[in-house]
Short mmCIF file of C-alpha atoms in Angstrom, two decimals:
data_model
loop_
_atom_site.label_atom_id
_atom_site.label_comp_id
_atom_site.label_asym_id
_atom_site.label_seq_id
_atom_site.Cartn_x
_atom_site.Cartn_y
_atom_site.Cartn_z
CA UNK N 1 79.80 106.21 127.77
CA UNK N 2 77.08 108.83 128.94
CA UNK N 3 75.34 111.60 127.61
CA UNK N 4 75.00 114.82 129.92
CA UNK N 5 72.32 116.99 130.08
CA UNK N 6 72.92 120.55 131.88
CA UNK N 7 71.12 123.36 132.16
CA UNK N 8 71.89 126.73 130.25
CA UNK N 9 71.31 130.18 131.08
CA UNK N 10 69.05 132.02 128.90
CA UNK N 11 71.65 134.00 127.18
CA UNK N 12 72.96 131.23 125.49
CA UNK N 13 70.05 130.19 124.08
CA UNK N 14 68.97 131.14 120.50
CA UNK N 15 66.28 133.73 119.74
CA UNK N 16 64.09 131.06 118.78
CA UNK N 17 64.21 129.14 121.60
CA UNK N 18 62.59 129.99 124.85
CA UNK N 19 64.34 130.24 128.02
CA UNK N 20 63.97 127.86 130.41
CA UNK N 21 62.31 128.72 134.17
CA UNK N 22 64.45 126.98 136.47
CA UNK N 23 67.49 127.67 135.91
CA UNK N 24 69.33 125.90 138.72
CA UNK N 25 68.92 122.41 137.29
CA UNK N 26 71.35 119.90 138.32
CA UNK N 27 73.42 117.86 136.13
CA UNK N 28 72.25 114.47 135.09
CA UNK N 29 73.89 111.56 133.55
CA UNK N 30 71.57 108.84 131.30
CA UNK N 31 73.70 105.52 130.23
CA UNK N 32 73.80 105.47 126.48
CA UNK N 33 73.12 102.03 126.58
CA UNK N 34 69.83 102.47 128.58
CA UNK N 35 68.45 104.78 125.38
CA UNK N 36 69.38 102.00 122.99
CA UNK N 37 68.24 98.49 124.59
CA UNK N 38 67.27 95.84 121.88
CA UNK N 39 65.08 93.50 124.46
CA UNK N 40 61.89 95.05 125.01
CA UNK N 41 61.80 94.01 128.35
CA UNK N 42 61.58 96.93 130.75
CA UNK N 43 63.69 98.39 133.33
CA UNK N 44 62.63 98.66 136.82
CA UNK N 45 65.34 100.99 138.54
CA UNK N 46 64.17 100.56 142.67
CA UNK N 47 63.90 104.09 143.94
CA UNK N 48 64.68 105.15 147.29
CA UNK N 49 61.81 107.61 149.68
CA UNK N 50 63.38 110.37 149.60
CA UNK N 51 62.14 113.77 149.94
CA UNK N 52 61.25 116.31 147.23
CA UNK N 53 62.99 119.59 147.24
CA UNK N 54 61.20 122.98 146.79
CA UNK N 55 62.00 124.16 142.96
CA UNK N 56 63.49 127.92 143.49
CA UNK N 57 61.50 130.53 142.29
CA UNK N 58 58.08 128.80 142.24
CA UNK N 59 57.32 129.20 145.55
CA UNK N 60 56.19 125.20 145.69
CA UNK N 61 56.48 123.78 149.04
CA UNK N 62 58.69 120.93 149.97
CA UNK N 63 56.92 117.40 149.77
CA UNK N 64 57.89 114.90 151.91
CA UNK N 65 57.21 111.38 150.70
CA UNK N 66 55.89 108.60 153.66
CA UNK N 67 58.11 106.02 154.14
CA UNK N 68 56.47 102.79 153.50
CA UNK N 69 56.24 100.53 156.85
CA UNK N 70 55.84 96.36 156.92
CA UNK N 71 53.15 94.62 157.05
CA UNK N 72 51.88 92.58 159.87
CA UNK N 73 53.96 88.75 159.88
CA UNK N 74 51.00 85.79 160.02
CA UNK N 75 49.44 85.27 163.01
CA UNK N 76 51.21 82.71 165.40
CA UNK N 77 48.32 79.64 165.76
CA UNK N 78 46.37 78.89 168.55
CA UNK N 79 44.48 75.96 169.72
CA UNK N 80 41.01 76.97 168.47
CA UNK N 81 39.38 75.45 171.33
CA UNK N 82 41.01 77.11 173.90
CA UNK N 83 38.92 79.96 174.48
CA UNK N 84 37.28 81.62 176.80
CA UNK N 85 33.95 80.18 178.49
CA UNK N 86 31.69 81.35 181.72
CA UNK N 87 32.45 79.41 184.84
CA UNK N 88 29.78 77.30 186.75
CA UNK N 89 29.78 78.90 189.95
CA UNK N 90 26.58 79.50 193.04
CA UNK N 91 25.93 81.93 194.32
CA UNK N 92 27.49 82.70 198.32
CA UNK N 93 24.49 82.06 200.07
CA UNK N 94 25.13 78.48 199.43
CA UNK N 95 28.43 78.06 200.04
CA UNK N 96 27.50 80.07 203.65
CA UNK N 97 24.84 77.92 204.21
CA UNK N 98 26.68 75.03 203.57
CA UNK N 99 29.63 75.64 205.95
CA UNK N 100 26.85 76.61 209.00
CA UNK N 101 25.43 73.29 208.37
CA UNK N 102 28.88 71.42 208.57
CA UNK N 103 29.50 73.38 211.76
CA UNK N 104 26.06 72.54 213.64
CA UNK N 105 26.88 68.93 212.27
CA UNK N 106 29.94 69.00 214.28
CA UNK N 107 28.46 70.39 217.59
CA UNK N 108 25.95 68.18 217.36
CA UNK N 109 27.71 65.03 217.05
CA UNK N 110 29.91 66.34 220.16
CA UNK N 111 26.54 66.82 222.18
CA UNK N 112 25.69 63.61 220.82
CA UNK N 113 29.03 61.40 221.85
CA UNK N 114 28.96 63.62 225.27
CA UNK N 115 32.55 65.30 224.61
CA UNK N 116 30.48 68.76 224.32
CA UNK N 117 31.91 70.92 227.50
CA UNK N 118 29.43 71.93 229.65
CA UNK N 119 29.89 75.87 229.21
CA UNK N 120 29.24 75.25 225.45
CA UNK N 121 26.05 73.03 225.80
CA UNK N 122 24.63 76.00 228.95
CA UNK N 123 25.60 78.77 225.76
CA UNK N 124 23.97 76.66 223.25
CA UNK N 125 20.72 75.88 225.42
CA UNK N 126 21.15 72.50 225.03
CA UNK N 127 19.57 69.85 227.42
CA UNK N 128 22.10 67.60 229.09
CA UNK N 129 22.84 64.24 228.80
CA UNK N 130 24.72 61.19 228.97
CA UNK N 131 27.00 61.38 225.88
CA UNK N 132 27.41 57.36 224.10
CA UNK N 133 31.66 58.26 223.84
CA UNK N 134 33.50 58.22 220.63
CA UNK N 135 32.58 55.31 218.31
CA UNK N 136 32.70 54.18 214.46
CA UNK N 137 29.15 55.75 213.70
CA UNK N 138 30.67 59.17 215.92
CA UNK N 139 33.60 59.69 214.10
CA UNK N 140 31.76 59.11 210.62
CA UNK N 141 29.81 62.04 211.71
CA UNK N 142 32.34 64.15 212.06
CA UNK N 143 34.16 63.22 208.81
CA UNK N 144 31.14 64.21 207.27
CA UNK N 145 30.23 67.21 209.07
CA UNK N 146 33.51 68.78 208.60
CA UNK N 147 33.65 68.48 205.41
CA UNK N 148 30.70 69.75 204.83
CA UNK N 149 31.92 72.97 206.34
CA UNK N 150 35.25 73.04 204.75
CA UNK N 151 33.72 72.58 201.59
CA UNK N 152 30.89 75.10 202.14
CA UNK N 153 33.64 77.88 203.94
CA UNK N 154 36.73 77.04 201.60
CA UNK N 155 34.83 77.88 198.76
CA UNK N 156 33.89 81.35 199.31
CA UNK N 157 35.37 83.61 197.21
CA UNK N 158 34.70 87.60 196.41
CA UNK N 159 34.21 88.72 192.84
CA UNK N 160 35.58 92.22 192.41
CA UNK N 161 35.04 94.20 189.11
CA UNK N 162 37.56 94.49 186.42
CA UNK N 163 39.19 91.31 187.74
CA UNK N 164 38.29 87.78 187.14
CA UNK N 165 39.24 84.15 187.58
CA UNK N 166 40.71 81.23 185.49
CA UNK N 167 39.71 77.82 186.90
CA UNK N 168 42.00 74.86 186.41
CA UNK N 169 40.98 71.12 187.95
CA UNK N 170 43.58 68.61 187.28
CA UNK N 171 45.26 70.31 184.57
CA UNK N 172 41.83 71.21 182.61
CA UNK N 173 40.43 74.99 181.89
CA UNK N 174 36.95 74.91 183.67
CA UNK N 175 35.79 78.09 182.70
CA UNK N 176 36.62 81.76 183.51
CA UNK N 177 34.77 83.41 186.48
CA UNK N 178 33.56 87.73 185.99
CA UNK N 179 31.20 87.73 188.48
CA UNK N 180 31.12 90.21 191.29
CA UNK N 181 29.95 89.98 194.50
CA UNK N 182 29.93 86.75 197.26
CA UNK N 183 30.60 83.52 195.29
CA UNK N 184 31.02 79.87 195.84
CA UNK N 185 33.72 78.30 193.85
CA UNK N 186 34.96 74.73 194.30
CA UNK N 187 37.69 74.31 196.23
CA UNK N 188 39.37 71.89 194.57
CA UNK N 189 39.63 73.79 191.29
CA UNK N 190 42.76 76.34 190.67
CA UNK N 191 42.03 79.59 190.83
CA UNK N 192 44.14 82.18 188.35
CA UNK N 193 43.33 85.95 189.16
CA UNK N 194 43.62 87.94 185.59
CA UNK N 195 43.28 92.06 185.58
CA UNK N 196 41.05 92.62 183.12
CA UNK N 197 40.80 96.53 182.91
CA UNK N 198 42.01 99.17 180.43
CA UNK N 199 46.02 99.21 181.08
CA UNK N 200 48.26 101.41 180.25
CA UNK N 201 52.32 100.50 180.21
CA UNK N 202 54.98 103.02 180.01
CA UNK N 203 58.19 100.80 178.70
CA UNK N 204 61.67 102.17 179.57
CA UNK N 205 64.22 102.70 176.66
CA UNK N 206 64.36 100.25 174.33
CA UNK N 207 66.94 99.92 170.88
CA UNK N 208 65.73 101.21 167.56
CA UNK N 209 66.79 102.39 164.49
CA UNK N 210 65.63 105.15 161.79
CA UNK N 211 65.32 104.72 158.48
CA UNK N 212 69.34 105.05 157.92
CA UNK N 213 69.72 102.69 160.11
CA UNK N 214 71.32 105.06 163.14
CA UNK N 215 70.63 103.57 166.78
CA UNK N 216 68.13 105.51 168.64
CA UNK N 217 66.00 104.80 172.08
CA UNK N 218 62.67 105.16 172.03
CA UNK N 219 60.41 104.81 174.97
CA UNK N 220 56.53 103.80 174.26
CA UNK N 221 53.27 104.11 175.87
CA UNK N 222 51.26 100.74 175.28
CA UNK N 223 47.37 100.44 175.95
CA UNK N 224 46.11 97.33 175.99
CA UNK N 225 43.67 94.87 178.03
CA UNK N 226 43.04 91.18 178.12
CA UNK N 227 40.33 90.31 176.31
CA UNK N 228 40.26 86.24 176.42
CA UNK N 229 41.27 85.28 180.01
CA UNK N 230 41.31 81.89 178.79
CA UNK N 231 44.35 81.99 176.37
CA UNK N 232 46.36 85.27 178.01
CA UNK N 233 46.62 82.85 180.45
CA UNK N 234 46.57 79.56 179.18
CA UNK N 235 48.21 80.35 175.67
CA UNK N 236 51.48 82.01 177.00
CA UNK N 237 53.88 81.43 180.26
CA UNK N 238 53.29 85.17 181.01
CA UNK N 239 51.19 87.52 178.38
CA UNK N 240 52.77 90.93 180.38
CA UNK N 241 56.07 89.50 179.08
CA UNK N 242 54.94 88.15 175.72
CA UNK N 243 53.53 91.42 174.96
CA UNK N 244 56.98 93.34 175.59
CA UNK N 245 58.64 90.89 173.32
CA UNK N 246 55.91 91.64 170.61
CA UNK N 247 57.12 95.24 171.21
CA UNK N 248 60.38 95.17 171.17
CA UNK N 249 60.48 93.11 167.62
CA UNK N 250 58.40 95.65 166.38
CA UNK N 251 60.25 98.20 166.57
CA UNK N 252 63.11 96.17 165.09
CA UNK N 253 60.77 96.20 162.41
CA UNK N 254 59.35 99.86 161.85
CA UNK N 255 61.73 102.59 161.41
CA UNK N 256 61.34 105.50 163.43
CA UNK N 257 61.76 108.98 163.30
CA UNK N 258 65.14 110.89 164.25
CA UNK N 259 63.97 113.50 167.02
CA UNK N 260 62.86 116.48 165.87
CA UNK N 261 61.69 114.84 162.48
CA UNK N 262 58.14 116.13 162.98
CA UNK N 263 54.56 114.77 164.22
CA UNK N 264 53.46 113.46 160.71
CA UNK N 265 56.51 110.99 161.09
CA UNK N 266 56.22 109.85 164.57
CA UNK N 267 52.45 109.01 164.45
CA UNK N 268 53.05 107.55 161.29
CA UNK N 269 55.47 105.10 163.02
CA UNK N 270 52.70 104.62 166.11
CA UNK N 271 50.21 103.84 163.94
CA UNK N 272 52.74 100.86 162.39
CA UNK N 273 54.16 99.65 165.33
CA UNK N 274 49.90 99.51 166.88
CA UNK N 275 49.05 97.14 163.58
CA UNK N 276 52.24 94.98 163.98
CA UNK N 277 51.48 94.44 167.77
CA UNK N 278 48.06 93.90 167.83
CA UNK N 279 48.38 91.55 164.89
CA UNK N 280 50.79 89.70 167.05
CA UNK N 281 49.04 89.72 170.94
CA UNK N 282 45.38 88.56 169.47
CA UNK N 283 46.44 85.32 169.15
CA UNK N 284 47.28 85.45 172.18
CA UNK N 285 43.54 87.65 173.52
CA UNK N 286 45.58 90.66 174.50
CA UNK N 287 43.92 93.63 172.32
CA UNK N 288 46.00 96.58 171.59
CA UNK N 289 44.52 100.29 171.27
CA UNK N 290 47.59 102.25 171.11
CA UNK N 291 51.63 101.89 170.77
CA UNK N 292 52.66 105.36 170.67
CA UNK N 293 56.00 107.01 170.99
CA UNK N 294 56.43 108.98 173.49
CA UNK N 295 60.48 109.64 173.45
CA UNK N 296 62.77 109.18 170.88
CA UNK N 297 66.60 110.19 171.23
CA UNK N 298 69.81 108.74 169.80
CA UNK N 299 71.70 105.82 171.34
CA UNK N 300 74.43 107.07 173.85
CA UNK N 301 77.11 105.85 171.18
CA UNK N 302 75.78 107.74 168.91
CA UNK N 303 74.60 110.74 170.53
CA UNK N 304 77.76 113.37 170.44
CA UNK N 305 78.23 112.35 166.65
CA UNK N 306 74.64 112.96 165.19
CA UNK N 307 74.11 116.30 167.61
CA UNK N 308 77.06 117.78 166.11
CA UNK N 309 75.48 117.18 162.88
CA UNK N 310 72.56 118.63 163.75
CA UNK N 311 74.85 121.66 164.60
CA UNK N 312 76.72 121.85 161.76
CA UNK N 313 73.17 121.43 159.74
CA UNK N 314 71.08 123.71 161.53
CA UNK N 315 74.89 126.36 161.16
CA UNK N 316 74.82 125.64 157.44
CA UNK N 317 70.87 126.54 157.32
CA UNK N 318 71.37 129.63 159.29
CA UNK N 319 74.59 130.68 156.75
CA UNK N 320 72.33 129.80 153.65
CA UNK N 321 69.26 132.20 155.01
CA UNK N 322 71.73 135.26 155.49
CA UNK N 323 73.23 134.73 152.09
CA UNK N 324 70.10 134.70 150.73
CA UNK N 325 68.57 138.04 152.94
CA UNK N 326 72.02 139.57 151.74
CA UNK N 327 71.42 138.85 147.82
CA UNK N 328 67.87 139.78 148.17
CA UNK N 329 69.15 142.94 149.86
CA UNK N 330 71.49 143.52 147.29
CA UNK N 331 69.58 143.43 144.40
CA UNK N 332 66.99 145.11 145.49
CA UNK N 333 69.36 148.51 146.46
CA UNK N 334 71.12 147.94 142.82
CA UNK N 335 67.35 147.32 141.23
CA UNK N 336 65.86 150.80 143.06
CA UNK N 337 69.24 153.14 142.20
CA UNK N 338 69.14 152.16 138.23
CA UNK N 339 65.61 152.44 138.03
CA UNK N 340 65.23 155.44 139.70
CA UNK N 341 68.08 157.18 137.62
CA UNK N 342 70.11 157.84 140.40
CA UNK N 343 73.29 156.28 138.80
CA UNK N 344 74.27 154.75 135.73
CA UNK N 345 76.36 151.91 135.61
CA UNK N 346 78.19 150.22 133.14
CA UNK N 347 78.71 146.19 133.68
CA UNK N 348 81.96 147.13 135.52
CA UNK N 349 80.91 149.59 138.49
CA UNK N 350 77.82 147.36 138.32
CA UNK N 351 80.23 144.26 139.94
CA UNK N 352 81.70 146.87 141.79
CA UNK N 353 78.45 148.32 143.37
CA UNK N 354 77.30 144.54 144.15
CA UNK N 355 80.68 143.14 145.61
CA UNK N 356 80.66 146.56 148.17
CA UNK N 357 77.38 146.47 149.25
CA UNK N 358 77.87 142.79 149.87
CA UNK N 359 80.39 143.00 151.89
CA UNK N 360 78.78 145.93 154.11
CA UNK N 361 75.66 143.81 154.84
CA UNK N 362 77.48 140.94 155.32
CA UNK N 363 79.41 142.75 158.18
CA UNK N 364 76.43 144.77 159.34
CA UNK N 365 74.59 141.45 159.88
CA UNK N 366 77.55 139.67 161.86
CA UNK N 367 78.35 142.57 163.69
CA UNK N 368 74.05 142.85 164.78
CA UNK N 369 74.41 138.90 165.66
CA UNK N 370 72.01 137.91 162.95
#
């Protein structure tokens, strides 16, 4: 059982009572057994977002209430100590000087064990002599020598800026190198080049959904940088790919906007989609600036449906703002003649007056293409 309130017009309504200003109320239906509960508990009724109409005849301006967007999930946990830590490197001086001292080791030794051909030792200036051969103590001097110039040479390395290095020895992070210039890095370690400038990443079309849950494709403009080498690297089998993934589920999460729903909406949705992605990629020490949409457009399965829609909407606006021109017209011409004392009408010719001058801007307007 339900009570109905309606609205009335003001004609109905007794002297005493004043008439009501919107007078295009819509019916409403309260449960009778809402208005007599016994508990005094409460009742919470969820509401949907929705947007607010515009009342007719107060000129008040639709409002359009923000859709509320999820928060960010817990971070994922990291190993606290893996983090990111300078490098003990020298300068490439040393490493230079080192491998020109393993290579005058060798010639020497050569000069020494007489194996040093003679065009070499006239280049070199070098007196000549009886060379002792190839022995133990000869071949211990090379060992040595050449080492020390494939250790000295082999660890050269050029530091370039906005790029830097992740060493590894046996399995262990040994520090993270952002030096520019000539360097001397051990050889032995593993070296792991890392980009880490201001990127920006343009992702193709990826699956969506609005707030009605329709399919859309929406293509984003990420920009990001590594800001711990040490665990983009370290943390993750590939952070570029991680951070697509972190995408992608976040905009499982955050509804979009249906094209054409307005710049309000869509940086609304950037501004969620940023928090739920950086929240997820620090971890992780990729920061986030930006996740902004840059394209959003239906789903091919859905696309033919929802344009027709948008059609028939945008057809059923355009109908509604002639009928409305056309009234206005209309009741201004009937307003101006009675005033004016050009006619007098009873309530009869009145309806008359209205329905012909109706129909002839009705057809004026279709015939003009308006």
């Amino acid at each position: 059982m339900s009570t109905t309130t309606t609205s009335h017009s003001p004609e109905s309504e007794g002297p005493g009572r004043s008439a009501r200003l919107i007078q295009n109320e819509s019916t409403t239906e309260i449960p009778v057994h809402l208005l007599f509960r016994d508990d005094p508990d409460p009742v919470t009724v969820p509401l949907k977002p929705a947007v607010v109409a515009r009342r007719q005849g107060t000129g008040e301006q639709p409002r359009l209430r923000r859709p509320t967007y999820p928060a960010p999930r817990p971070a994922p946990q990291v190993d606290p100590e893996l983090t990111e830590r300078r490098a003990r490197v020298l300068p490439g001086a040393a490493g230079v000087f080192a491998g020109v001292c393993g290579a005058a080791g060798c010639v020497a030794t050569s000069w020494w064990a007489g194996v040093l051909p003679p065009l070499a030792v006239e280049a070199l200036a070098l007196p000549v002599r009886a060379g002792v051969g190839l022995g133990p103590v000869q071949w211990a001097a090379y060992a040595g020598a050449g080492a020390l110039g494939m250790f000295g040479f082999g660890g050269l390395a050029r530091g370039r800026a906005g790029r830097a290095w992740v060493l590894g020895l046996f399995g262990r992070y040994r520090g993270t190198v952002r030096r520019t210039g000539l360097l001397w890095v051990n050889p032995l370690v593993l070296r792991r080049r890392v980009d880490v400038r201001l990127r920006h990443w343009r992702s193709e079309a990826m699956p969506a959904a609005d707030g009605s849950g329709v399919a859309l494709r929406v293509v984003v403009l990420v920009v990001w940088r590594v800001r711990d080498t040490a665990r983009a690297t370290l943390g993750v089998d590939d952070h570029e790919t991680y951070l697509r993934e972190c995408v992608e589920a976040a905009l499982a999460r955050v509804p979009m906007a249906v094209p054409g729903g307005g710049k309000g909406a869509i940086e609304a949705a950037g501004d969620a989609l940023t928090r739920l992605v950086a929240a997820d990629t620090a971890p992780v020490g990729l920061e986030v600036f930006a996740v902004q949409p840059v394209r959003v457009e239906y789903a091919p399965e859905v696309a033919a449906a929802m344009n027709r829609r948008r059609i028939a909407a945008l057809d059923a606006q355009h109908r509604a703002s002639v009928l409305t021109s056309v009234v206005d017209s209309v009741e201004d011409t009937v307003t101006r003649l009675t005033m004016r004392g050009l006619v007098e009408l009873d309530d009869y010719e009145r309806k008359a007056l209205v329905k012909d001058l109706t129909v002839a801007f009705c057809s004026g307007r279709t015939e003009s293409g308006q």
